[in-house]
Coordinates of C-alpha atoms and ligand atoms in Angstrom, one line a residue:
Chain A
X64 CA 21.2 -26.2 -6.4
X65 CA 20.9 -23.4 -9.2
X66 CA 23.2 -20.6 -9.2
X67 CA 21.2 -17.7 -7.5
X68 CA 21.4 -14.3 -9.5
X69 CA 19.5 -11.1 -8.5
X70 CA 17.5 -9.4 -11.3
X71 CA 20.2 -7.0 -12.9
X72 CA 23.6 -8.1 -10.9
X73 CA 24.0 -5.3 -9.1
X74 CA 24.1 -2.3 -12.0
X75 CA 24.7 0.6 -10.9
X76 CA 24.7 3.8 -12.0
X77 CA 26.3 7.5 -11.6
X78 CA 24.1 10.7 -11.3
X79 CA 23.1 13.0 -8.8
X80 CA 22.6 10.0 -6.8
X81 CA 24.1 6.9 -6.8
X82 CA 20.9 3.8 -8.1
X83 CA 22.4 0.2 -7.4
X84 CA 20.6 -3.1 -7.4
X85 CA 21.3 -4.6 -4.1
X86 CA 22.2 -8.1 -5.4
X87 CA 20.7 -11.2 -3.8
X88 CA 18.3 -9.9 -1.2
X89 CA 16.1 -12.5 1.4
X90 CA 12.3 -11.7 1.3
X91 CA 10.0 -13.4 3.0
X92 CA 6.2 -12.7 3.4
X93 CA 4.4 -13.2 6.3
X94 CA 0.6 -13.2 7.0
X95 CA -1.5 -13.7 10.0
X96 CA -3.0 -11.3 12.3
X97 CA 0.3 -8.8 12.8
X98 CA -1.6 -8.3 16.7
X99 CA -1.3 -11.9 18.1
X100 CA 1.6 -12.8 20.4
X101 CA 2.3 -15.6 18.3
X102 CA 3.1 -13.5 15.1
X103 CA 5.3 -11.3 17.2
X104 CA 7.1 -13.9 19.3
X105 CA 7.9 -15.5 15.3
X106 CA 9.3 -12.4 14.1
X107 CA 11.4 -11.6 16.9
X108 CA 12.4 -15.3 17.2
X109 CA 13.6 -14.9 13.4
X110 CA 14.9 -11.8 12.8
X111 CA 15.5 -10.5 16.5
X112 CA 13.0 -7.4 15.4
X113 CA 10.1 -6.2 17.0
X114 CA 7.1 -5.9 16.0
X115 CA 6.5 -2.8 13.8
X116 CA 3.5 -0.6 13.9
X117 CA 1.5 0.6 10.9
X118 CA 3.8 1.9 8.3
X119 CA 6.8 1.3 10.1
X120 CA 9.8 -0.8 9.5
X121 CA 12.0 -2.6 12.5
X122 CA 15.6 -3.9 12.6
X123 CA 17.2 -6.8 14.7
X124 CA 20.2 -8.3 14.3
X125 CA 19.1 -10.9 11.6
X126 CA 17.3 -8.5 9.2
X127 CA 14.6 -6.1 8.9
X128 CA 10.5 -6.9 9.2
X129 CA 8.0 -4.1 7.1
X130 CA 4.9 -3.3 7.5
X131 CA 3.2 -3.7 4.3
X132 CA -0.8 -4.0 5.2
X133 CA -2.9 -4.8 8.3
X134 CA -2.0 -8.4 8.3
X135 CA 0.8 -8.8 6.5
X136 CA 4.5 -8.3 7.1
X137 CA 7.4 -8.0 5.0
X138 CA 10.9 -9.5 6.4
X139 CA 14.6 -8.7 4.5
X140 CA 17.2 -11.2 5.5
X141 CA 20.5 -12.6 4.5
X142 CA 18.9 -14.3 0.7
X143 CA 21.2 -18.0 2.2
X144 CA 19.2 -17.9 5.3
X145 CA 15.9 -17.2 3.9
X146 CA 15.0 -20.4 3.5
X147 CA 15.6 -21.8 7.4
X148 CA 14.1 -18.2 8.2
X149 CA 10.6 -19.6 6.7
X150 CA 10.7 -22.6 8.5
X151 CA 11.7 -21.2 11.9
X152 CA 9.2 -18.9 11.6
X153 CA 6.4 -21.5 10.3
X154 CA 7.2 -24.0 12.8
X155 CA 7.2 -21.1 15.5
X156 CA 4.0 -19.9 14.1
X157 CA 2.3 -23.8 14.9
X158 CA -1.2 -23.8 14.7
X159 CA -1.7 -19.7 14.5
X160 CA -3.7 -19.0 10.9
X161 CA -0.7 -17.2 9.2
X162 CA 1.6 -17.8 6.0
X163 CA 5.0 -17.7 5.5
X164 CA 6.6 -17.9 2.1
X165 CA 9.9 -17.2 0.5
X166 CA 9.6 -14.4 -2.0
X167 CA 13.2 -14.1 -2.3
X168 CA 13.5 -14.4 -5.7
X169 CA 10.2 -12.4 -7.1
X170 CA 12.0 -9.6 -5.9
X171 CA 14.3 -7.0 -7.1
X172 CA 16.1 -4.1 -4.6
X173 CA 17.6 -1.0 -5.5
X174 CA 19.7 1.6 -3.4
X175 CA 19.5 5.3 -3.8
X176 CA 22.6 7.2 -2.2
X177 CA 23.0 10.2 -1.8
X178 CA 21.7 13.5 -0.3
X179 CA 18.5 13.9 -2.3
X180 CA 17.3 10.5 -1.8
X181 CA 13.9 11.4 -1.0
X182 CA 13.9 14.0 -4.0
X183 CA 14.5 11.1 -6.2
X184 CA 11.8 8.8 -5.5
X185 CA 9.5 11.7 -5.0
X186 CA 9.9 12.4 -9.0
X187 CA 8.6 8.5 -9.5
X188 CA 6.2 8.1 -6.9
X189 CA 3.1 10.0 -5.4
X190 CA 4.2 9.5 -1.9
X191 CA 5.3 12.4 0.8
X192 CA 9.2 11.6 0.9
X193 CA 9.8 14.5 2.7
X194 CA 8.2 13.3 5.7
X195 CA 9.9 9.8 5.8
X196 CA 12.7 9.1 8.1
X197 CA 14.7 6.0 8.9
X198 CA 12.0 3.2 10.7
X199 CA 9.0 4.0 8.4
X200 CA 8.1 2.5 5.5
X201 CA 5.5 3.3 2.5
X202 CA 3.9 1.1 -0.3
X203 CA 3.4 3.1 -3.5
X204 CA 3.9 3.1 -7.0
X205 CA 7.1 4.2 -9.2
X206 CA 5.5 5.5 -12.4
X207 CA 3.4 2.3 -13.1
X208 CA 4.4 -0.3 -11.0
X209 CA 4.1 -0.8 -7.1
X210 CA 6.9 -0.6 -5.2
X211 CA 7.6 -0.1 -1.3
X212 CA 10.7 2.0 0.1
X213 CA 12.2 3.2 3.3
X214 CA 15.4 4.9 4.7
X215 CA 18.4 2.9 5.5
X216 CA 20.0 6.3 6.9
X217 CA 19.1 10.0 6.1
X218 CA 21.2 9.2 2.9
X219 CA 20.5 5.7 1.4
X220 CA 16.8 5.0 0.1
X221 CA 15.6 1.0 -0.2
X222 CA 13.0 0.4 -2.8
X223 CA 11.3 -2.6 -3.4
X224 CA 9.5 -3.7 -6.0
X225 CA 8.9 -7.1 -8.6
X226 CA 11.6 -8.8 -10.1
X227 CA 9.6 -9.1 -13.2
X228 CA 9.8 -5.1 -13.8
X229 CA 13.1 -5.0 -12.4
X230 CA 14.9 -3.6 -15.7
X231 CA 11.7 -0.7 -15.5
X232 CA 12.7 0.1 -12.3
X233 CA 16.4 1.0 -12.8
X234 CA 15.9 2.4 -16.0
X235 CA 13.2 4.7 -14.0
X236 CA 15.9 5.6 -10.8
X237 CA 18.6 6.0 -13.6
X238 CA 16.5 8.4 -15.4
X239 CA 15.5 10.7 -11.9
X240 CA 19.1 10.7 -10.8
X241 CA 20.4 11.7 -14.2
X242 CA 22.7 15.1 -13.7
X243 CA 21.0 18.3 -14.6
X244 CA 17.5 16.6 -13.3
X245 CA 18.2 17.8 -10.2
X246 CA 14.9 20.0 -8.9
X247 CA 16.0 21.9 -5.1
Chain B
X120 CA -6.4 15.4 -7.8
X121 CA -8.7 13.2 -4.9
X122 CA -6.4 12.4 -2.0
X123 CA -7.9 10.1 0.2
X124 CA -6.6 8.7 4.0
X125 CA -6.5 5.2 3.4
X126 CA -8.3 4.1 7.3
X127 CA -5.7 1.1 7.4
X128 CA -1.9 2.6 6.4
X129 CA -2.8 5.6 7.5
X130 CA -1.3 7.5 4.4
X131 CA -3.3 9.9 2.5
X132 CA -2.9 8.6 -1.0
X133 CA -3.7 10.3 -4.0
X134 CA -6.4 8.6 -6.2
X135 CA -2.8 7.5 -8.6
X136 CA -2.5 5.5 -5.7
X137 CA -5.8 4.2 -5.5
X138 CA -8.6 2.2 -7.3
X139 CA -11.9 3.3 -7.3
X140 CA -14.8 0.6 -6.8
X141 CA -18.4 2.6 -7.3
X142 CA -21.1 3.5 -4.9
X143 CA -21.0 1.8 -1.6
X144 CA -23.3 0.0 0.7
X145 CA -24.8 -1.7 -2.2
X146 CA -27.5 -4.4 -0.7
X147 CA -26.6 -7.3 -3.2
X148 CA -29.8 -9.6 -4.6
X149 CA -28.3 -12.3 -6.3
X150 CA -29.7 -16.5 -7.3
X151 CA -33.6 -16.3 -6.6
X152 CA -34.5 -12.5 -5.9
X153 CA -36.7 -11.1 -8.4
X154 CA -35.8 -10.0 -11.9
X155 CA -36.4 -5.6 -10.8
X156 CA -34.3 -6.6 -7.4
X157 CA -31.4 -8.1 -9.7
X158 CA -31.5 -5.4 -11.7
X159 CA -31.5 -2.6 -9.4
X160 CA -28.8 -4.2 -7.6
X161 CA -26.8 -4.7 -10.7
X162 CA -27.1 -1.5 -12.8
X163 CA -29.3 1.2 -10.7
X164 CA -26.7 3.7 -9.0
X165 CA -27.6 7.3 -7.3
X166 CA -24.8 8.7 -8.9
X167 CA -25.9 11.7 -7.2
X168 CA -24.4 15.5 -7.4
X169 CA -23.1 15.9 -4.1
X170 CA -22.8 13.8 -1.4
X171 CA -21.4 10.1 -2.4
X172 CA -20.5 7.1 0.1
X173 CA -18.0 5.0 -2.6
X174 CA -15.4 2.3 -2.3
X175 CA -11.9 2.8 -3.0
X176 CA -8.8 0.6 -3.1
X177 CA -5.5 0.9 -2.0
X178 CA -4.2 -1.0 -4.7
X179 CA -0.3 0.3 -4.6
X180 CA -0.6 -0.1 -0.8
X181 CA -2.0 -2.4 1.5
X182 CA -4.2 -3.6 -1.2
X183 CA -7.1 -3.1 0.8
X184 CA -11.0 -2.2 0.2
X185 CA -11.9 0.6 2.2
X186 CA -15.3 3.5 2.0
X187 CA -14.6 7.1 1.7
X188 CA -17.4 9.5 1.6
X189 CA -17.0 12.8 -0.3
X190 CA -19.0 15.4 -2.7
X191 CA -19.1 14.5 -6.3
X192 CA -19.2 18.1 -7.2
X193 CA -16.7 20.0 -5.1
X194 CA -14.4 17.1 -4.5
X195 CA -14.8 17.7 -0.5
X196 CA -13.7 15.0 1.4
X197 CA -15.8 14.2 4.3
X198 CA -14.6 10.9 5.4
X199 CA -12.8 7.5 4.8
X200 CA -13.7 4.4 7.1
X201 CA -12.7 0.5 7.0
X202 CA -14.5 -1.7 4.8
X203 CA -16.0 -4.0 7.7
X204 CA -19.3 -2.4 7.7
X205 CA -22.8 -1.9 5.9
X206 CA -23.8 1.2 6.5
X207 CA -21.7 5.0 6.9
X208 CA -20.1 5.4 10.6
X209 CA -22.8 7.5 12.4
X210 CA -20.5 10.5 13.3
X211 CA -19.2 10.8 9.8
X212 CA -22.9 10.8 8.9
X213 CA -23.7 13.2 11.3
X214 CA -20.8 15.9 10.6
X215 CA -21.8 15.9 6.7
X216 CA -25.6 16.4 7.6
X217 CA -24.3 19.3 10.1
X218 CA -21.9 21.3 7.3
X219 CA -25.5 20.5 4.8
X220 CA -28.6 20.8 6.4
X221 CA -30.3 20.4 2.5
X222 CA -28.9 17.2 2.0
X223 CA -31.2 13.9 2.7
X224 CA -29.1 12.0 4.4
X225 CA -27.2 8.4 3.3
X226 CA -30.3 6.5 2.6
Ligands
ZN306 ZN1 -3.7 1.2 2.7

């Protein structure tokens, strides 16, 4: 077994806001028709969440399932379960037409803490953060990349986006949180 | 800046968010039409000033294809509507007629 790393190791850094890479993050992908009571009867077997509705995330007690398109879902576990998470959920899902695949580690996570959360991802994206709350979620784009976010709490924004751009990422977040940047 | 409802997320995007795809409803002629049905298909657009049914993407989205109908010249938005069809929604068609008696109509 290889040693697991996240992108950038959980840097972190200081402004306005506090930016931190979440570490080793579980992300599966799951596609299938998002209104069949198979897909929902997987998700809640898996993560104990219910189904969310269009652009809404949902928590249960073994991680967090995102809506990220009309048939596809997008669930955040424990990275050491994620594995036995895509088989539970692909043996549960039987003969339904769906796919579940381990995504874990094309992924890269980042934290923003603090009150203007929502300012700072509004800088990078061209998203309405002032109308997200905790439970919904929004695919968008930081600068030039995609990325997805939603609202832990009022204070702590997730975002989402490709390993493969992680370093872009946090050198974008640590760029909008920088002191002095701040706008209201 | 075009903002546009994507009909899926439910968002209204702005066009940053979005990839455009050309005139819509195209009838495509492809292995054994004739050599003027192949070519209208392939280069011969409207491209008309005012009213335009087009295609869009939500590519920072859901990633889906999805029509929106709007004026090439004011940047009205009429309309946006899901990709599963071949023709405008009838209402949509309707309302735009209404708010421009002068214009033809889709076809
Ligand atoms: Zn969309």
């Amino acid at each position: 077994m290889s040693n697991a790393v996240s992108a950038l190791q959980g840097a972190s850094f200081d402004g306005y806001c506090k930016v931190e890479e979440a570490g080793l993050t579980g992300m599966i992908t799951l596609r299938g028709d998002l209104a069949s009571d198979g897909v929902a009867k997987a998700v809640k077997a898996v993560t104990g969440a219910a189904m969310p509705g269009q652009g809404e995330v949902t928590e249960g007690a073994k991680g967090r399932v995102g809506w990220m398109s009309p048939d596809e879902l997008l669930l955040i576990v424990d990275h050491a379960d994620a594995a036995a998470i895509v088989e539970a959920a692909t043996a549960s899902l039987g003969d339904e037409h769906s796919l579940v695949v381990n995504v874990s580690d094309a992924r890269a996570v980042y934290r923003v803490k603090g009150a203007a959360c929502r300012e700072v991802i509004a800088k990078l994206a061209p998203a309405d953060t002032s109308v997200m709350q905790p439970g919904m979620l929004r695919r968008t784009r930081i600068a030039q990349i995609p990325a997805a976010f939603y609202l832990e709490d009022d204070e702590t924004a997730v975002l989402v986006c490709f390993r493969s751009v992680a370093q872009y990422a946090f050198d974008l977040l640590k760029d909008a949180v920088e002191p002095g940047g701040e706008v209201f | 800046m075009l903002i546009l409802e994507c009909p899926y997320c439910g968002v209204m995007a702005d066009e940053t968010d979005l990839h455009g795809g050309g005139e819509a409803h195209l009838k495509r002629f492809g292995p054994g039409s004739s050599d003027d049905d192949f070519e209208t298909y392939l280069f011969h657009r409207k491209n008309p000033k005012g009213v335009h049914f087009e295609r869009w993407r939500h590519v920072s989205g859901c990633g889906k294809w999805f029509h929106a109908a709007r004026n090439t010249m004011t940047l009205e938005v009429y309309g946006t509507y899901p990709a599963q069809t071949y023709e405008p929604p009838k209402d949509l068609v309707a309302k735009i007629k209404k708010k421009h008696p002068e214009w033809g109509g889709y076809e």
